Each structure stands twice: as C-alpha cells, then as structure tokens.
Short mmCIF file of C-alpha atoms in Angstrom, two decimals:
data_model
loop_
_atom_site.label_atom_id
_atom_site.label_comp_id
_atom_site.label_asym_id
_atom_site.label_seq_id
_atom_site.Cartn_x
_atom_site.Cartn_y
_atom_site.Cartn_z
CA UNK Y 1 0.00 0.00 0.00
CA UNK Y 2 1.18 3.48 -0.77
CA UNK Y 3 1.87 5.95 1.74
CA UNK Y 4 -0.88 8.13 0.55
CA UNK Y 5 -3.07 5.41 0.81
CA UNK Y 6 -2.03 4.31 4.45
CA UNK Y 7 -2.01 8.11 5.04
CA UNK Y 8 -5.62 8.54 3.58
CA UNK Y 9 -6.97 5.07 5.84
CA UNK Y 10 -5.46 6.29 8.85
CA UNK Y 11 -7.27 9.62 8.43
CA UNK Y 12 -10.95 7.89 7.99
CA UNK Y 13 -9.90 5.90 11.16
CA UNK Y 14 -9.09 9.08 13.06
CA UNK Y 15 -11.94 11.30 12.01
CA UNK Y 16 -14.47 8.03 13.09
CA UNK Y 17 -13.13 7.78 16.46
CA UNK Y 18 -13.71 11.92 16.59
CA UNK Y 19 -17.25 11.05 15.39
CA UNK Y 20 -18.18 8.68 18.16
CA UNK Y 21 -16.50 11.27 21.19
CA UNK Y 22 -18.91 14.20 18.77
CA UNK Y 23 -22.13 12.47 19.43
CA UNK Y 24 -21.52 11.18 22.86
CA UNK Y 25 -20.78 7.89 22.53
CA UNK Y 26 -17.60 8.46 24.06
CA UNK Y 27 -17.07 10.68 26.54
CA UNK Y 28 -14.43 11.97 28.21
CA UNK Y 29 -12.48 9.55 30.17
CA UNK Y 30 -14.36 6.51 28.75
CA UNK Y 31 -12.25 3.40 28.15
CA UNK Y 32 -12.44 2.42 24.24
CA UNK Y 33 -13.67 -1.18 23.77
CA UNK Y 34 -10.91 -3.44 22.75
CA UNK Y 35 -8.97 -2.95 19.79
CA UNK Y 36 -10.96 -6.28 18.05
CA UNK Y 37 -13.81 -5.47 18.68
CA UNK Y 38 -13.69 -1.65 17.83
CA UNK Y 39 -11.94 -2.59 14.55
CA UNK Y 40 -14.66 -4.48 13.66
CA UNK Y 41 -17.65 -2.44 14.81
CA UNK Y 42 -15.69 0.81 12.73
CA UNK Y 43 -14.85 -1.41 9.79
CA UNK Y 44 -11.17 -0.90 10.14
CA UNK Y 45 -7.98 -2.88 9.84
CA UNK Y 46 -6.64 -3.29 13.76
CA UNK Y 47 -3.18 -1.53 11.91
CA UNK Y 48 -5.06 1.68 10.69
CA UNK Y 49 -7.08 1.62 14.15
CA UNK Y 50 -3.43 1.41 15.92
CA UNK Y 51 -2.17 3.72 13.80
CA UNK Y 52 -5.60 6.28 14.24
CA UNK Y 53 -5.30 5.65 18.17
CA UNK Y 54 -1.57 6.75 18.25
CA UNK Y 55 -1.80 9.93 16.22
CA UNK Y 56 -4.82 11.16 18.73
CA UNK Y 57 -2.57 10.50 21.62
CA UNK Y 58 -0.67 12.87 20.54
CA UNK Y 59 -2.72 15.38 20.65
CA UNK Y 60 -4.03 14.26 23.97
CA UNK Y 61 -7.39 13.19 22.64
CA UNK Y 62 -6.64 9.47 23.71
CA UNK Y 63 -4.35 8.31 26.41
CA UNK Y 64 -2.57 5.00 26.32
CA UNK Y 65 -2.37 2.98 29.94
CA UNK Y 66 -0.04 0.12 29.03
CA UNK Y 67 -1.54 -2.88 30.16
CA UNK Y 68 -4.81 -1.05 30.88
CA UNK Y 69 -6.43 0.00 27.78
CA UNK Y 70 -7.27 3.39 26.28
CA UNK Y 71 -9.07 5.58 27.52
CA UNK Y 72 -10.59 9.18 26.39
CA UNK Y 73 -8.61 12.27 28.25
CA UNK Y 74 -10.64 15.48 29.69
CA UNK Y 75 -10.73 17.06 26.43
CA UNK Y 76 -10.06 20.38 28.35
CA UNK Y 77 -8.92 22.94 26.35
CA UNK Y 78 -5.42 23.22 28.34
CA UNK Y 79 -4.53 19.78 27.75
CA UNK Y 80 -5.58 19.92 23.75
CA UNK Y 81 -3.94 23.44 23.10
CA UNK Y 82 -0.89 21.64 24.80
CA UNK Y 83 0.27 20.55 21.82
CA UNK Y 84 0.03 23.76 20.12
CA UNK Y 85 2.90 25.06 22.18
CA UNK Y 86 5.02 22.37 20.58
CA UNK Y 87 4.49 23.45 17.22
CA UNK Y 88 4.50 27.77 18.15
CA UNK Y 89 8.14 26.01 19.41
CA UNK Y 90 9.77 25.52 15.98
CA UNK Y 91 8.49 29.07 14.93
CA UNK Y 92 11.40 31.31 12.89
CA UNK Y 93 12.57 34.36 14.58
CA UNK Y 94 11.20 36.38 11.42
CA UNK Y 95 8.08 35.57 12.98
CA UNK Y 96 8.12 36.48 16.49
CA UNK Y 97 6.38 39.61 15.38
CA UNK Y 98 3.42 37.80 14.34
CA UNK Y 99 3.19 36.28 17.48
CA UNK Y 100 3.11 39.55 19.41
CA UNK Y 101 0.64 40.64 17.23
CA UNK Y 102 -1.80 38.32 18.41
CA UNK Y 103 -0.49 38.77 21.87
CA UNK Y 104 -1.38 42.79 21.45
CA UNK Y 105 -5.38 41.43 20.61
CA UNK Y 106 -5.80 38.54 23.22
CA UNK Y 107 -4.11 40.01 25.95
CA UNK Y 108 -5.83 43.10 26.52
CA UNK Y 109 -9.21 41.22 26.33
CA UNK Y 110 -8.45 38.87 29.25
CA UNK Y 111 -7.23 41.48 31.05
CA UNK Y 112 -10.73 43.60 30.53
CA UNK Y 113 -12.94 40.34 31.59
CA UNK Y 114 -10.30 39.78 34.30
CA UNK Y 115 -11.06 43.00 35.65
CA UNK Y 116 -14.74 42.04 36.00
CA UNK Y 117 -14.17 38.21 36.98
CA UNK Y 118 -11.15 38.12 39.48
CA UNK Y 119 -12.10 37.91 43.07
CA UNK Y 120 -10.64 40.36 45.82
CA UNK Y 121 -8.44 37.47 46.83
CA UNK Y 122 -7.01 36.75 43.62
CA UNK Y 123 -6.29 40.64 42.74
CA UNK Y 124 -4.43 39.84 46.21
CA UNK Y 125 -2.47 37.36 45.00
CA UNK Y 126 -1.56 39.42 41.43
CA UNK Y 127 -0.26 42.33 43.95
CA UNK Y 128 1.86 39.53 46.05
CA UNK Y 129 3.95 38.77 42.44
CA UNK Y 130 3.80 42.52 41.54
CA UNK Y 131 5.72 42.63 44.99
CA UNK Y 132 8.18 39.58 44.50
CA UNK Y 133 10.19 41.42 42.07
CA UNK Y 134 13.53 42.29 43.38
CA UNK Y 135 14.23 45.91 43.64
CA UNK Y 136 16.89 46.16 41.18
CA UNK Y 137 16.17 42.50 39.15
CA UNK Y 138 17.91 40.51 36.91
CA UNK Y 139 16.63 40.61 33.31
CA UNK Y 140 16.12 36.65 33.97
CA UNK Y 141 13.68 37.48 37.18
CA UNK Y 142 11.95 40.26 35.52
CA UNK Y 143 10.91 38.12 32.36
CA UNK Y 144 9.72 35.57 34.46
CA UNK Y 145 7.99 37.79 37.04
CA UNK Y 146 6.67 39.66 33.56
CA UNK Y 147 5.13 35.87 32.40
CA UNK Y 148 4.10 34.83 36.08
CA UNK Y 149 2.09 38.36 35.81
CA UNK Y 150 0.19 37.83 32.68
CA UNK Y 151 -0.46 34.37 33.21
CA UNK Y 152 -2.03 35.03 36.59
CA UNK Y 153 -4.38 37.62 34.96
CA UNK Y 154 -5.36 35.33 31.34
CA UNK Y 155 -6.25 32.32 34.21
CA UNK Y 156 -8.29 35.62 36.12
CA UNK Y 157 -10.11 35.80 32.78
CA UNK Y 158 -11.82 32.59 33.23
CA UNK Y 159 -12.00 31.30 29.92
CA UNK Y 160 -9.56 28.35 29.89
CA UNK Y 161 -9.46 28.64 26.04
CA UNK Y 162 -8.27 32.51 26.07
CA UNK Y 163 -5.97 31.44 28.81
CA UNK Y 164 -4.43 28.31 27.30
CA UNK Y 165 -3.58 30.61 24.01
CA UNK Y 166 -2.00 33.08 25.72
CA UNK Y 167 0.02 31.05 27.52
CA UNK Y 168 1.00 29.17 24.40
CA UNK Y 169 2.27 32.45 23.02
CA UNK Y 170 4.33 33.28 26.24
CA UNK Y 171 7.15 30.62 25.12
CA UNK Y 172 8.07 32.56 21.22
CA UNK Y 173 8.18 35.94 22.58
CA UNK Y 174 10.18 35.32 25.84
CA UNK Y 175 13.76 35.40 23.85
CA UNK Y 176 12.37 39.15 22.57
CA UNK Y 177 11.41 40.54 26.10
CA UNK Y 178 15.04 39.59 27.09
CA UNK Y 179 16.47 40.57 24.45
CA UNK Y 180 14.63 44.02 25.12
CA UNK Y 181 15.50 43.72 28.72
CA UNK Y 182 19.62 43.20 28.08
CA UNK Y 183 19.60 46.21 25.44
CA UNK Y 184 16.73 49.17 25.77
CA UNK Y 185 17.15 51.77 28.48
CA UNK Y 186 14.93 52.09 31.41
CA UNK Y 187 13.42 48.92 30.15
CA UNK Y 188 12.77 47.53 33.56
CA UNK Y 189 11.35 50.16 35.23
CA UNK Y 190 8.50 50.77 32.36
CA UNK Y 191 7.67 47.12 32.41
CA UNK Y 192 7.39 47.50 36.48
CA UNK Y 193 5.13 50.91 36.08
CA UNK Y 194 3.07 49.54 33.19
CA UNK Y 195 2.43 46.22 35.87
CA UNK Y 196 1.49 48.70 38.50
CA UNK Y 197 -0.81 50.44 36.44
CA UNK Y 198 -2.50 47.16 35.27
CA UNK Y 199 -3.00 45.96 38.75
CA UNK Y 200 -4.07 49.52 40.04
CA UNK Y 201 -7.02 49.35 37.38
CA UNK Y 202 -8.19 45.61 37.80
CA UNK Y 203 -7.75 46.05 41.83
CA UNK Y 204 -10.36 49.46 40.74
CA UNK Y 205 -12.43 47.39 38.72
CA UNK Y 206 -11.75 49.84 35.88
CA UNK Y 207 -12.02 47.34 32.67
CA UNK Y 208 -11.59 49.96 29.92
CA UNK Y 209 -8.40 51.48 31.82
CA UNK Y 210 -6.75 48.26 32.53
CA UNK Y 211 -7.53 47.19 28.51
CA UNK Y 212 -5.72 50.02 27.74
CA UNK Y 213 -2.52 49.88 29.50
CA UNK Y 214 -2.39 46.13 28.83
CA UNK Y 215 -2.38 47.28 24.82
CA UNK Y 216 0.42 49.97 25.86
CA UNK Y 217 2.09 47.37 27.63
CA UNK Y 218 2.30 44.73 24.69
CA UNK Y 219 2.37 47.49 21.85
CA UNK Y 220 5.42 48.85 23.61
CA UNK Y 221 7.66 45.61 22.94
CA UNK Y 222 6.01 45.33 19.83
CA UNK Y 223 6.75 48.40 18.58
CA UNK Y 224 10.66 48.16 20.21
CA UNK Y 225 10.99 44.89 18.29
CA UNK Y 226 9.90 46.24 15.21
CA UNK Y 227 12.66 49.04 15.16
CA UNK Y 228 15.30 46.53 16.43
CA UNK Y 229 14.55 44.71 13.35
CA UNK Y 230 14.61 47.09 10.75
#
C-alpha cells in the first residue's frame, strides 16, 4: 500500500473515532472497547485503528495505559492546546512579530474580563507577584515575574481557552522581552510601572483602563521589536 493510501486510511480511522467522542458515545475519560472489537464495529484494519489511536494521543485526545487499555482524556482545552505550544516552538525568529501581534489582541481582552471576573483574593495574590520582584532584578527574574504576571491575569479571565492561548504564546516571545531587557534603556522600570498600572485598574475594577494599558504594555515591545529589526 502506498503511503498516501495508508495516510488517507489512517485519516478515515481518526476522524471516526472523533465522530463517536462528537455524538456522545464516548465521553471523556471513557475506556475504548478493545482494539478487536472496535476494529470491527468501525470497519477498520486493527493496523489503521493502531495507527488512528496513536496519532490522537498525541494530541491528547486518547491516552494510552499500558496494560490497561485506552481511555478518552478530559478534552479540556489546556490539555488539547498543549500541543500547540510544541508546534509555536519551531516558529522562525522572522516571525516572532506575528506572534506579538496576536499577543497585542488577546491580551488586553483577558485582562478587561479579568477585571470584571477576578475575586478580591485573587487581585491579592496578582499584587503579592507585583511585589516579588527584586528591587533592582535581573533581566532573567523580571521576564519571568513579567510571564508569572500575565499568566495570573489570562487564568483571572476565566476562559480556559483565552488562557491556554495566551500562555502558548508566552514561550516565542520570551527570547524578545530579554532581548529588550539586556539592550533598551529604562526597560525595567516601564515594564514595572506599566504592571502597576495594570493591577491599580483591575484592583479598581476599571475594565476599559486596565484594557488600555495592557495594549500599551504589549504594543510597547512590539513596537521596540519592530525598530530593532529594521
């Protein structure tokens, strides 16, 4: 059999074992029937069935127990975008731009419904990391007090799916935010006033205000990384 072919039978395999978790018939963290006896009842060769079963466990749409069987995972959206980090992984660093791009239109949209959604207690704990950061900080500790910020205010959002993608876009842009942090003056300090100023306006409950310095805030690298390309 020809590649294609194998390729093409491994596909219709896949996309019926997606039909059967569509309409319900499996649900998350169901154990599939055994391999015979599913081959059969899909019509499929147990090879293209192994081969189907394999390719959605890497996705994390099946998970593999050795000597237990396979079951169906959560399906929640953090463990299915997982695998989209991989791939935003390989990205070129003619790129990155792109990426911050999309960063500039998610971010300050969490950051609005975050504003509405996150509990006194939780706009606590986003002042507690605003506080962590070392008076005069590496550029290491600033970048990763800079991701530990955003990430605490995308999960704040509470939509796992906004969440999950802007977290997936953290990884490509790091190597540009320390990049900007090793060469552009004052650098630090307008990352640490533009954090302040995003916490003052969620802590206010002012949505439109803390939108717009989280677009400042991501437009300013952007903008940097732009010119530092040219």
């Amino acid at each position: 059999m020809s590649r294609e072919k194998i390729v093409a039978v491994t596909d219709a395999a896949i996309d019926k074992i997606k039909q059967m978790i569509l309409s319900g018939e499996l649900a998350p963290g169901d154990r599939l029937p055994k391999e015979a006896d599913l081959a059969e009842r899909l019509g499929l060769s147990r090879n293209s069935l192994r081969e189907a079963v394999r390719a959605l466990a890497l996705i994390n749409v099946l998970d593999v127990r050795q000597g237990d069987g396979t079951y169906v995972t959560s399906l929640e959206p953090r463990l299915l975008l997982d695998t989209m980090s991989f791939v935003l992984d390989l990205h070129r660093d003619d790129t990155v731009l792109q990426f911050f791009e999309v960063r500039r239109i998610l971010e300050p949209a969490a950051t609005a419904m975050a504003t509405k959604l996150m509990t006194d207690d939780e706009i606590d704990e986003l002042r507690v990391i605003l506080e962590s950061l070392p008076a005069d900080p590496t550029v290491e500790e600033l970048v990763a007090n800079d991701l530990q910020f955003h990430q605490r205010i995308a999960q704040g959002s509470g939509n796992t799916v906004l969440c999950s993608f802007i977290e997936s876009l953290s990884g490509p842009t790091t190597r540009a935010r320390i990049w900007r942090g090793l060469t552009q003056e004052g650098a630090m300090d307008k990352t640490r006033e533009q954090h302040t100023a995003i916490y003052e306006a969620i802590a206010a409950r002012q949505a439109d205000v803390a939108r717009s310095w989280a677009t400042v805030h991501v437009a300013g690298v952007e903008s940097w990384l732009r010119k530092a390309l040219a």
